[in-house]
CSV table of C-alpha atoms in Angstrom, one decimal:
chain,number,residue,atom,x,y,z
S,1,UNK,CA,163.2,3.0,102.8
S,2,UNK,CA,163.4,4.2,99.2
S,3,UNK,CA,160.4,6.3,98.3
S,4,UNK,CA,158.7,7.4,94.6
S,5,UNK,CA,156.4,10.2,94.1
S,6,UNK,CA,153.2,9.7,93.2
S,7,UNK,CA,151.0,12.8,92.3
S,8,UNK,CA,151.1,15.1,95.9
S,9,UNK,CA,152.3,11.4,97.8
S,10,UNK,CA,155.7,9.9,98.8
S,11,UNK,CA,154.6,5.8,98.8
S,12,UNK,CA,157.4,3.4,100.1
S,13,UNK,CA,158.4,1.4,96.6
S,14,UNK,CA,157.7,-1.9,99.5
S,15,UNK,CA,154.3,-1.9,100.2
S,16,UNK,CA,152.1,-4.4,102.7
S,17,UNK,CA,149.6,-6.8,101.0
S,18,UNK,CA,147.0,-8.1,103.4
S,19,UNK,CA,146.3,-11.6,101.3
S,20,UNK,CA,149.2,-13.6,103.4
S,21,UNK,CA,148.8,-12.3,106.8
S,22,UNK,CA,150.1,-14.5,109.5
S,23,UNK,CA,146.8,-17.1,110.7
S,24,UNK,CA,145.9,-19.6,113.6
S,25,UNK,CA,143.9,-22.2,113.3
S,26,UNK,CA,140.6,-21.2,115.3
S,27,UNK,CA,137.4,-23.8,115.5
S,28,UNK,CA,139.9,-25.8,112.8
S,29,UNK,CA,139.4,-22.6,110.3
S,30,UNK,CA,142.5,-20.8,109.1
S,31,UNK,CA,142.0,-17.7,111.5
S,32,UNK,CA,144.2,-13.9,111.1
S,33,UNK,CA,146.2,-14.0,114.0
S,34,UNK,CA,145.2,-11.2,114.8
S,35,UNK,CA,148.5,-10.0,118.0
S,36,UNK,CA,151.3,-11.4,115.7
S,37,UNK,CA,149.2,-9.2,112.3
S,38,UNK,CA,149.8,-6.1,114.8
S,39,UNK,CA,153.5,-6.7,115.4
S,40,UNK,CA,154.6,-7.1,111.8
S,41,UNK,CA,152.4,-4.1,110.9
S,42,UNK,CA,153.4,-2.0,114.0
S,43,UNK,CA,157.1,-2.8,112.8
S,44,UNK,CA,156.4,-2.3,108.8
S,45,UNK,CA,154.9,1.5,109.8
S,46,UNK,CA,157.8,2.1,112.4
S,47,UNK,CA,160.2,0.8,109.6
S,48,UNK,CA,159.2,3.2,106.6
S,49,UNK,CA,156.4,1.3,104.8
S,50,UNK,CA,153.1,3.7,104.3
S,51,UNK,CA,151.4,1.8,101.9
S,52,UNK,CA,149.1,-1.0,102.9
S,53,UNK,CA,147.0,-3.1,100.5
S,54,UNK,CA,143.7,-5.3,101.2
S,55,UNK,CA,140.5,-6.6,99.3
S,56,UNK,CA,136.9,-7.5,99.8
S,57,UNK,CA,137.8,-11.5,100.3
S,58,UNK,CA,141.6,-11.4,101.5
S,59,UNK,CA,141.5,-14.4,104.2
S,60,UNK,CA,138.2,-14.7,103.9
S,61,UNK,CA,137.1,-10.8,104.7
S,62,UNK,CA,139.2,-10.6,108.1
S,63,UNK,CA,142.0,-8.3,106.1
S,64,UNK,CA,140.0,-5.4,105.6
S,65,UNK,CA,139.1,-5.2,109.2
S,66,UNK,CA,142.0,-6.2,110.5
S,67,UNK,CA,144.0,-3.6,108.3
S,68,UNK,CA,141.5,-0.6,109.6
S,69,UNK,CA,141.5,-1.9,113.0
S,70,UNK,CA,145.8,-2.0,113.5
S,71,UNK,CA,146.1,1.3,111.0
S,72,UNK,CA,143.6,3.2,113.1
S,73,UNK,CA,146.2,3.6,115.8
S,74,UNK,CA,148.9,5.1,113.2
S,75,UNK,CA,147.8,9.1,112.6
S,76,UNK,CA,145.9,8.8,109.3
S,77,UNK,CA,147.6,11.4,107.0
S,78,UNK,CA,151.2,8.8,107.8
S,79,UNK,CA,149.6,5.6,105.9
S,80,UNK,CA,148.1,4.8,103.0
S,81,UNK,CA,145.1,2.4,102.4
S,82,UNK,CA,144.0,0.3,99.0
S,83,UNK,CA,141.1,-1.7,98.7
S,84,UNK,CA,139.0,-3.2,95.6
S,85,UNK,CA,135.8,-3.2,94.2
S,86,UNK,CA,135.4,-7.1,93.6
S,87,UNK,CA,134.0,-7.4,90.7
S,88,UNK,CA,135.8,-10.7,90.4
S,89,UNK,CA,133.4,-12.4,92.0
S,90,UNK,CA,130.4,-11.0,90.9
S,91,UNK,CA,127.7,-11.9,88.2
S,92,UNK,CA,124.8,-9.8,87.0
S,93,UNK,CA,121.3,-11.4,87.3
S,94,UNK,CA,118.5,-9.7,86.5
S,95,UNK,CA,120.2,-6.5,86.6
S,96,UNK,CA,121.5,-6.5,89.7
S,97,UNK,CA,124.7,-7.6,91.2
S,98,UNK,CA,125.2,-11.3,93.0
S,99,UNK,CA,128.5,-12.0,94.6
S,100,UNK,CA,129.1,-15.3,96.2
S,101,UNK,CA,130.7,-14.5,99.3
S,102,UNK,CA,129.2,-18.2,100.7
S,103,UNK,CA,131.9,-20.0,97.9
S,104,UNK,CA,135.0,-17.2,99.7
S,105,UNK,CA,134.1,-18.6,103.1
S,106,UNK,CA,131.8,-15.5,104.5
S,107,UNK,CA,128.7,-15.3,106.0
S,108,UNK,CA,126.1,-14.8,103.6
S,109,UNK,CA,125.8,-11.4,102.8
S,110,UNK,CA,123.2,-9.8,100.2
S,111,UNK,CA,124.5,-7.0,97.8
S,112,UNK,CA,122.3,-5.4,94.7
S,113,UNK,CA,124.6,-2.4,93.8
S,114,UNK,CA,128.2,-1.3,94.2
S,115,UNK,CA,127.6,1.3,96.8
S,116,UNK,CA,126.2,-1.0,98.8
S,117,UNK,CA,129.8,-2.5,98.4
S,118,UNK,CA,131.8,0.3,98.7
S,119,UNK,CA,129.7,1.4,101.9
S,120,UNK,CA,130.3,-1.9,103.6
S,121,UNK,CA,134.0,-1.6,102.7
S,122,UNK,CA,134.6,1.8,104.2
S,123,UNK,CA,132.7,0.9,107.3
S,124,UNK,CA,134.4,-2.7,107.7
S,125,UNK,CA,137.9,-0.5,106.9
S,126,UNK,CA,136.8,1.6,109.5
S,127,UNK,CA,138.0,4.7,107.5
S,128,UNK,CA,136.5,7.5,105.9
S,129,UNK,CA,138.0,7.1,102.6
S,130,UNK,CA,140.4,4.8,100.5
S,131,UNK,CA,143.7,6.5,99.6
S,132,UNK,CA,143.6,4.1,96.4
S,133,UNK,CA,140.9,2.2,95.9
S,134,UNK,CA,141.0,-0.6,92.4
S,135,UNK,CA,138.0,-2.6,90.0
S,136,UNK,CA,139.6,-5.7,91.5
S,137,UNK,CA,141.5,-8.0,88.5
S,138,UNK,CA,140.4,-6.3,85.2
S,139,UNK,CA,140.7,-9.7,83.1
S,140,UNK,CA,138.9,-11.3,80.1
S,141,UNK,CA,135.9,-12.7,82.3
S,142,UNK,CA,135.2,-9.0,84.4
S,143,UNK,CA,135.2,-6.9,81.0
S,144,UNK,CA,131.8,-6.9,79.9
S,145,UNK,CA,131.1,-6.0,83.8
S,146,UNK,CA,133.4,-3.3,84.3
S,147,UNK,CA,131.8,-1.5,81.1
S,148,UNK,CA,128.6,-2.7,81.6
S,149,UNK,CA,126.9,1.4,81.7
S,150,UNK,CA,123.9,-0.1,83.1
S,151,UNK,CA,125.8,-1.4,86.2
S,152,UNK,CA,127.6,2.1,86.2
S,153,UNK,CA,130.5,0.6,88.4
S,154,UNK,CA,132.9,3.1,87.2
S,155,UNK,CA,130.3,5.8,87.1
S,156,UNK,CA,129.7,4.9,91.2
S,157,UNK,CA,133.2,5.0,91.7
S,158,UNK,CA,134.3,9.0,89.8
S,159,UNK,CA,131.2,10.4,92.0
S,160,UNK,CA,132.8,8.7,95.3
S,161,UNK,CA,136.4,10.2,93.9
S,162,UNK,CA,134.4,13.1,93.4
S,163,UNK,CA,133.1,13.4,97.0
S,164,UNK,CA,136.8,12.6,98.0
S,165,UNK,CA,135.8,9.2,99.5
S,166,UNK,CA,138.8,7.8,96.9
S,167,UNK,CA,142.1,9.5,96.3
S,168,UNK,CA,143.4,7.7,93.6
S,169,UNK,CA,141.4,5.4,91.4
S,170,UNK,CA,142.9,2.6,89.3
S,171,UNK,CA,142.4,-1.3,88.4
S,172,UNK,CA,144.2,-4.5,89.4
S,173,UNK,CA,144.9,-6.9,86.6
S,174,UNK,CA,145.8,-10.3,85.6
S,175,UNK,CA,144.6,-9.8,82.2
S,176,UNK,CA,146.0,-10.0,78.6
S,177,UNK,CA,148.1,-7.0,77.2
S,178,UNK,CA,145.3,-6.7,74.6
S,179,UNK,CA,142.6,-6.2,77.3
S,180,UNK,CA,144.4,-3.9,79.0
S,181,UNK,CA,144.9,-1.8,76.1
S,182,UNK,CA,141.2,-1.7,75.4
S,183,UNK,CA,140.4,-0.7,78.5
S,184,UNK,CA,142.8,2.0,79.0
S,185,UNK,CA,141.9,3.0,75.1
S,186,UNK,CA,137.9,2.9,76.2
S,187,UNK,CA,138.7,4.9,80.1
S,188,UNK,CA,140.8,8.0,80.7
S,189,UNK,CA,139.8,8.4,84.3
S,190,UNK,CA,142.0,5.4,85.7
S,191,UNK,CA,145.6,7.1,87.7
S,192,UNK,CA,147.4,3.7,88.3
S,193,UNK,CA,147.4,0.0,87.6
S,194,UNK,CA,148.4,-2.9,89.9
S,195,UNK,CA,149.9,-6.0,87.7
S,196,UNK,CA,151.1,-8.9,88.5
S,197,UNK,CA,154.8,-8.8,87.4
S,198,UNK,CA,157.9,-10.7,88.5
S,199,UNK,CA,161.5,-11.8,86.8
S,200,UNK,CA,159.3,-15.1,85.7
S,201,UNK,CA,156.1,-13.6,84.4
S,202,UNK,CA,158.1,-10.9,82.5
S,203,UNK,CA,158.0,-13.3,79.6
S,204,UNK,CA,155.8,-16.2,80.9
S,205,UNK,CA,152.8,-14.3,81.0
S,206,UNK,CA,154.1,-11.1,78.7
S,207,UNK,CA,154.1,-8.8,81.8
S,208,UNK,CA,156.6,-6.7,79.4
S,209,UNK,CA,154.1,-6.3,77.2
S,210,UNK,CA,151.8,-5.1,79.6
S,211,UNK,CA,154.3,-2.8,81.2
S,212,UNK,CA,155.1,-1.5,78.1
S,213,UNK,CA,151.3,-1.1,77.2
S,214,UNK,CA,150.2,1.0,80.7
S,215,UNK,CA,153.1,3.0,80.4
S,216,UNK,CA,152.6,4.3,77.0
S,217,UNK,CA,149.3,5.2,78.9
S,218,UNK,CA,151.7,7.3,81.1
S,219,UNK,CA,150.1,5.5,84.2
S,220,UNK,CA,152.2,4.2,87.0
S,221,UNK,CA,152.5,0.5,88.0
S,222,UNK,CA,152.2,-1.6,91.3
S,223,UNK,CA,153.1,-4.8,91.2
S,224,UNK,CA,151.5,-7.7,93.1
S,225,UNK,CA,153.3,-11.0,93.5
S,226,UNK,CA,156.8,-9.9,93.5
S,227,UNK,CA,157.6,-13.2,94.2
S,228,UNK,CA,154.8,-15.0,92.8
S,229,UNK,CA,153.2,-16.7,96.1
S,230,UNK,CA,156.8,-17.1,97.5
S,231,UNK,CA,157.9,-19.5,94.6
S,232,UNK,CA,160.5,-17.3,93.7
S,233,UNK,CA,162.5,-17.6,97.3
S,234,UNK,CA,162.9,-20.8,96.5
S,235,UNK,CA,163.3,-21.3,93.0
S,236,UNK,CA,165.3,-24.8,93.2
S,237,UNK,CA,168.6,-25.8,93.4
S,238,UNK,CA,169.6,-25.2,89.5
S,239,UNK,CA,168.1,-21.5,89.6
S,240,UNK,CA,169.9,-20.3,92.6
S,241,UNK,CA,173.1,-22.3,91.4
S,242,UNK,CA,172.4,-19.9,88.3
S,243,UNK,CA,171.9,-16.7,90.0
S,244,UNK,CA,174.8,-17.2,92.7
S,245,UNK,CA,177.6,-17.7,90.3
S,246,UNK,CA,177.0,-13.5,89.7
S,247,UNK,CA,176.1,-12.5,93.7
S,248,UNK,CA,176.2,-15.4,95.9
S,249,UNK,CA,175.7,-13.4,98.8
S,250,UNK,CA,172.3,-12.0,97.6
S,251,UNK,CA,169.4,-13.8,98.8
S,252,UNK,CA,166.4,-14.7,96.2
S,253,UNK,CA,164.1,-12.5,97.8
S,254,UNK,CA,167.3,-9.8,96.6
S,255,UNK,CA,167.0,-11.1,92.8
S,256,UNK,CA,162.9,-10.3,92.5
S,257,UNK,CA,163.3,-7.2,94.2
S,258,UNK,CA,165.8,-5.7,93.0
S,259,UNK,CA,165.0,-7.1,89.4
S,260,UNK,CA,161.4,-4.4,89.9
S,261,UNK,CA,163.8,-2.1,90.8
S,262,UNK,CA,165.0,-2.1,87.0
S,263,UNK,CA,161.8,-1.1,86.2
S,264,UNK,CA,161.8,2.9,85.8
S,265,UNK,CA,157.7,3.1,86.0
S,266,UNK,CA,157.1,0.8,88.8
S,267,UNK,CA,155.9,2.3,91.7
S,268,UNK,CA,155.2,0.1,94.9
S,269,UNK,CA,155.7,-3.6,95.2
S,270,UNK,CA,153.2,-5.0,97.2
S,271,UNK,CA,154.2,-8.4,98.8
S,272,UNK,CA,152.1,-10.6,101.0
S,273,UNK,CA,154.8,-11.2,104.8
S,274,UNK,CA,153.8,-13.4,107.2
S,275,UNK,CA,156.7,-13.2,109.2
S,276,UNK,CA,158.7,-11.0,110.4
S,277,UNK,CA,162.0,-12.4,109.3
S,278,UNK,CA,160.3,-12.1,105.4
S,279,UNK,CA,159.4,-8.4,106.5
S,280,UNK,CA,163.3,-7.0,108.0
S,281,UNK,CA,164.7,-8.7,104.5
S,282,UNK,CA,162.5,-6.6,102.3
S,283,UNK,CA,162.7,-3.8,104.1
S,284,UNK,CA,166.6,-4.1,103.8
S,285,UNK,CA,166.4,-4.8,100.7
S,286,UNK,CA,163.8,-2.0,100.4
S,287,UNK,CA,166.3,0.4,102.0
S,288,UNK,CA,168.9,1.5,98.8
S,289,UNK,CA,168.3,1.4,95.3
S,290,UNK,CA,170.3,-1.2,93.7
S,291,UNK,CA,168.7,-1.9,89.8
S,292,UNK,CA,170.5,-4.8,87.9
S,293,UNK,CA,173.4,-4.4,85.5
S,294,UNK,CA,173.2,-6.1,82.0
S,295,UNK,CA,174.6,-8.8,83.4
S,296,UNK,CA,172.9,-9.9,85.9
S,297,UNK,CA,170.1,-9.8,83.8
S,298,UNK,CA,171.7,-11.8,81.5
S,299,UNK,CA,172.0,-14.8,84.8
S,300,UNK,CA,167.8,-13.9,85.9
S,301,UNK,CA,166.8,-14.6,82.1
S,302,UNK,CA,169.3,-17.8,82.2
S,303,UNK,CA,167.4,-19.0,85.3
S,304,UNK,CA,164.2,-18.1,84.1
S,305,UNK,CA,164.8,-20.5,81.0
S,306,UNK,CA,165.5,-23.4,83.8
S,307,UNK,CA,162.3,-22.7,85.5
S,308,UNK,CA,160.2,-22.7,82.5
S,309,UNK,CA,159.9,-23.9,79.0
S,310,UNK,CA,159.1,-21.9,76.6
S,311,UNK,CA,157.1,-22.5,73.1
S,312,UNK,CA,159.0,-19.6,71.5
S,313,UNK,CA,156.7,-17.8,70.0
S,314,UNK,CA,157.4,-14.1,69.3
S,315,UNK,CA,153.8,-13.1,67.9
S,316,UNK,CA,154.4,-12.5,64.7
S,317,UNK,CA,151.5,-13.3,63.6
S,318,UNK,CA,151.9,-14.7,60.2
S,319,UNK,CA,150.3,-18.1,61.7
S,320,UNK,CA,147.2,-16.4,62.0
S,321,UNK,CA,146.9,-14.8,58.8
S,322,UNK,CA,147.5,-18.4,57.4
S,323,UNK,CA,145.1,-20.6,59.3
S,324,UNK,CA,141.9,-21.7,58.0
S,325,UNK,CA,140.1,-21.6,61.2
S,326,UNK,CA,141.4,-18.6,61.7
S,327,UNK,CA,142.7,-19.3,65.3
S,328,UNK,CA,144.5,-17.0,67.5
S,329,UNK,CA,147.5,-18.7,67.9
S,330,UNK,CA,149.9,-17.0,69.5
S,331,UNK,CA,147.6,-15.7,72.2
S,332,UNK,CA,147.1,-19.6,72.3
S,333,UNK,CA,150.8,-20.4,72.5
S,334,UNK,CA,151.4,-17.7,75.5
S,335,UNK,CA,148.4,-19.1,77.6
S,336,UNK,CA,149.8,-22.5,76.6
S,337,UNK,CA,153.2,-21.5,78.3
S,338,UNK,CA,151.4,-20.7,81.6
S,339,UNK,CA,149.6,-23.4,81.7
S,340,UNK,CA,152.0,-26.0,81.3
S,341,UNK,CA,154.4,-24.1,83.8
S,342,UNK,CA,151.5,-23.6,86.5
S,343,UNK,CA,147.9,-24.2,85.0
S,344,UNK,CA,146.5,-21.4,87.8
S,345,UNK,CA,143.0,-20.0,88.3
S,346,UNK,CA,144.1,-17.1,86.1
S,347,UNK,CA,144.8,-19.7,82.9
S,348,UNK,CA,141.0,-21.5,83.4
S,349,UNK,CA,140.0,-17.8,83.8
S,350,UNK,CA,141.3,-17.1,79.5
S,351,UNK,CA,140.4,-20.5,78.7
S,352,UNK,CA,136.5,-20.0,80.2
S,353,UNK,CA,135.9,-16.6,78.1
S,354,UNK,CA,136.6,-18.7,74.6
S,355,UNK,CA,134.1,-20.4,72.8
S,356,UNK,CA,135.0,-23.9,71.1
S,357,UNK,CA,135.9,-22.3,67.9
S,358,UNK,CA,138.3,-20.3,69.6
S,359,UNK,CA,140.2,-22.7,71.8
S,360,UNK,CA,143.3,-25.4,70.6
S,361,UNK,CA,140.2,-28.1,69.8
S,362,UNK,CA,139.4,-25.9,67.2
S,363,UNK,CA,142.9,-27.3,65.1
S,364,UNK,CA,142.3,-29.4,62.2
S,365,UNK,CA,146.4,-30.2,62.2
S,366,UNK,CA,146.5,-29.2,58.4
S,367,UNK,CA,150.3,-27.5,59.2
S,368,UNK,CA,150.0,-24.3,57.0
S,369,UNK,CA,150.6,-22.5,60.1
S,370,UNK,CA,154.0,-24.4,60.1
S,371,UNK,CA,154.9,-23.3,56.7
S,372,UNK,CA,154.8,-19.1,58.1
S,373,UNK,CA,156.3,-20.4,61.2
S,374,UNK,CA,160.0,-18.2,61.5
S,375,UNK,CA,160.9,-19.7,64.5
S,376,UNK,CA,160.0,-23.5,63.3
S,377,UNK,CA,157.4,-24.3,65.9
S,378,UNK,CA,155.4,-27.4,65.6
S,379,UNK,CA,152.3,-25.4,65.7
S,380,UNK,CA,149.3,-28.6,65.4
S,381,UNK,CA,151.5,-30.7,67.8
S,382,UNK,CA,151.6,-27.4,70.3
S,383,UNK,CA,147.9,-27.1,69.6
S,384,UNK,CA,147.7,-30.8,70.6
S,385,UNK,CA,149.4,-30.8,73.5
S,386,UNK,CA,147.8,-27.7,75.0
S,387,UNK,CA,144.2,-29.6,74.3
S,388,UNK,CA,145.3,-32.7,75.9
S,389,UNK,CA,146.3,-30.4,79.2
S,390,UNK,CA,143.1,-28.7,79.0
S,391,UNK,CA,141.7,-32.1,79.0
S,392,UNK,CA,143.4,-33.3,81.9
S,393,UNK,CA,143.2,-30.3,83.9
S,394,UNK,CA,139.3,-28.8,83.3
S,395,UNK,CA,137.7,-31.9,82.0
């Protein structure tokens, strides 16, 4: 197993995330299983991997406890735990915090305050302390939450850092670059960040930008979805026809991997293994440090333009300044990417924060965008198109 410092800790660059867990079906509910969970964690811990990732809803609140429970019999200086604040899920009403655990599948549970959270997490954990402990996804929609003094959430969470009940604190993310940026620009306290970053999203949803973004902040990055829910093992036919023409012995599972392992400032990458024939390949895999050349790069971005078509924007902006409405296309065009490749909770997420001024609708197809346009993009008919999938998609 290949290991990276970070600060006075060696973490495994494979990590364990504990939001695919193998399940059984129990009283016809998707159940942890909880004896096959122990074996592929047993063997992960006996195999080199120390850091183990969970969150307040992962299969439906089972991970945490099922994490604490099998990690409990490892000596506790040999493993590291992450959990989240889950501020996803949470809205403020009348000053105090709601979270809807009832619409995640849990037993209704009552919270007013984060440490009434955070307390229940430790406990369910059965730890005294999180060795790196996140405000869970950071995104357009959690924002005004996450900085909401009030609230204090990140107040709550320096005094528990403080006390030494967290290690390391930092934020998840599937947020734009621009959000992240004012975050980090608004917080110095954060240590790491965990993005979601793969071969695909590196342009899809401008994970390079991001990167680029939280390492200027000098802050280390763990990424989640290597493999982006497992659609990357099996890409199709045309990808891997792509990709084995330059190693046709390597496996897919190889080509994410060992793409992240191009990536000087990533840290861990956390992936979700059910089984234990997914766990022995990433450890191997795990097991010597073999970055891509140029040229295999050159075959990843090849199959990345088979997997996805792009509106090929490159954000220059002069659109923007043009346009009478004053629209922010390109942000547009990159959502508009996403959503036509995979329209996922994250995209209804961006398009949910925008008022109708700010959304394609918005387009009165006059084309003076088109005129500033360097790379010749139909910019109304994009607009269009992107309205028409909202449309069919949100209603």
């Amino acid at each position: 197993m290949i290991y990276k410092q970070f600060k006075d800790k060696k973490l495994s660059t494979l990590g364990y995330g504990g939001m695919r867990l193998p399940t059984d079906k129990i009283d016809g509910k998707d159940k942890v299983d909880e004896a096959e969970a122990e074996k592929l964690l047993t063997y992960a811990f006996e195999n080199g991997i120390n850091f183990f990732d969970t969150s307040f809803f992962y299969h439906a609140g089972e991970s945490e406890y099922v994490l604490g429970e099998i990690l409990s019999k490892f000596p506790r200086d040999k493993w590291y735990l992450a959990d989240k604040m889950p501020g996803n899920f949470m809205e403020i009403k009348d000053g105090k915090i709601f979270l809807d655990v009832a619409a995640m599948g849990m037993e209704n549970m009552t919270f007013d305050t984060p440490a009434e959270i955070f307390e229940y997490q430790l406990d369910r954990c059965g730890v005294e302390y999180f060795d790196f402990y996140m405000l869970h996804n950071l995104t357009e929609s959690t924002f005004k939450l996450y900085t909401d003094e009030k609230l204090g959430i990140v107040n709550y969470l320096l005094e528990q850092k403080k006390r030494g009940r967290i290690k390391h604190l930092g934020f998840s993310t599937h947020g734009r670059y621009e959000t992240i940026e004012n975050f980090l620009d608004r917080y110095d306290c954060f240590e790491f960040v965990m993005l979601q970053i793969n071969y695909l999203d590196w342009s899809l949803q401008e994970a390079e930008k991001k990167y680029d973004v939280i390492t200027k902040h000098n802050l280390p990055i763990l990424a989640m979805e290597p493999v982006r829910g497992g659609k990357l093992i099996k890409p199709g036919k045309e990808v891997e026809a792509i990709l084995n023409t330059a190693r046709p012995d390597d496996s897919m599972a190889a080509w994410a991997f060992r793409f992240l392992q191009s990536l000087p400032n990533l840290s861990v990458a956390v992936s979700g293994m059910s089984t234990l024939e997914q766990l022995k390949e990433n450890i191997e895999i795990f097991s010597k440090d073999a970055p891509m050349t140029d040229s295999e790069k050159e075959h990843l971005w090849r199959a990345v333009d088979a997997m996805a078509s792009f509106v090929p924007c490159t954000s220059c902006r002069y659109c923007t300044e043009a346009c009478p409405v004053k629209l922010d296309i390109p942000m547009l065009i990159v959502t508009y990417n996403e959503a036509s490749h995979d329209f996922a909770w994250y995209v209804e997420d961006i398009l949910e924060t925008l008022t109708d001024n700010e959304k394609p609708v918005a387009c009165t197809s006059c084309g003076v965008c088109n005129l500033h346009c360097p790379q010749n993009i139909d910019i109304p008919e994009t607009m269009q198109k992107f309205n028409d999938l909202i449309k069919e998609k949100m209603g």
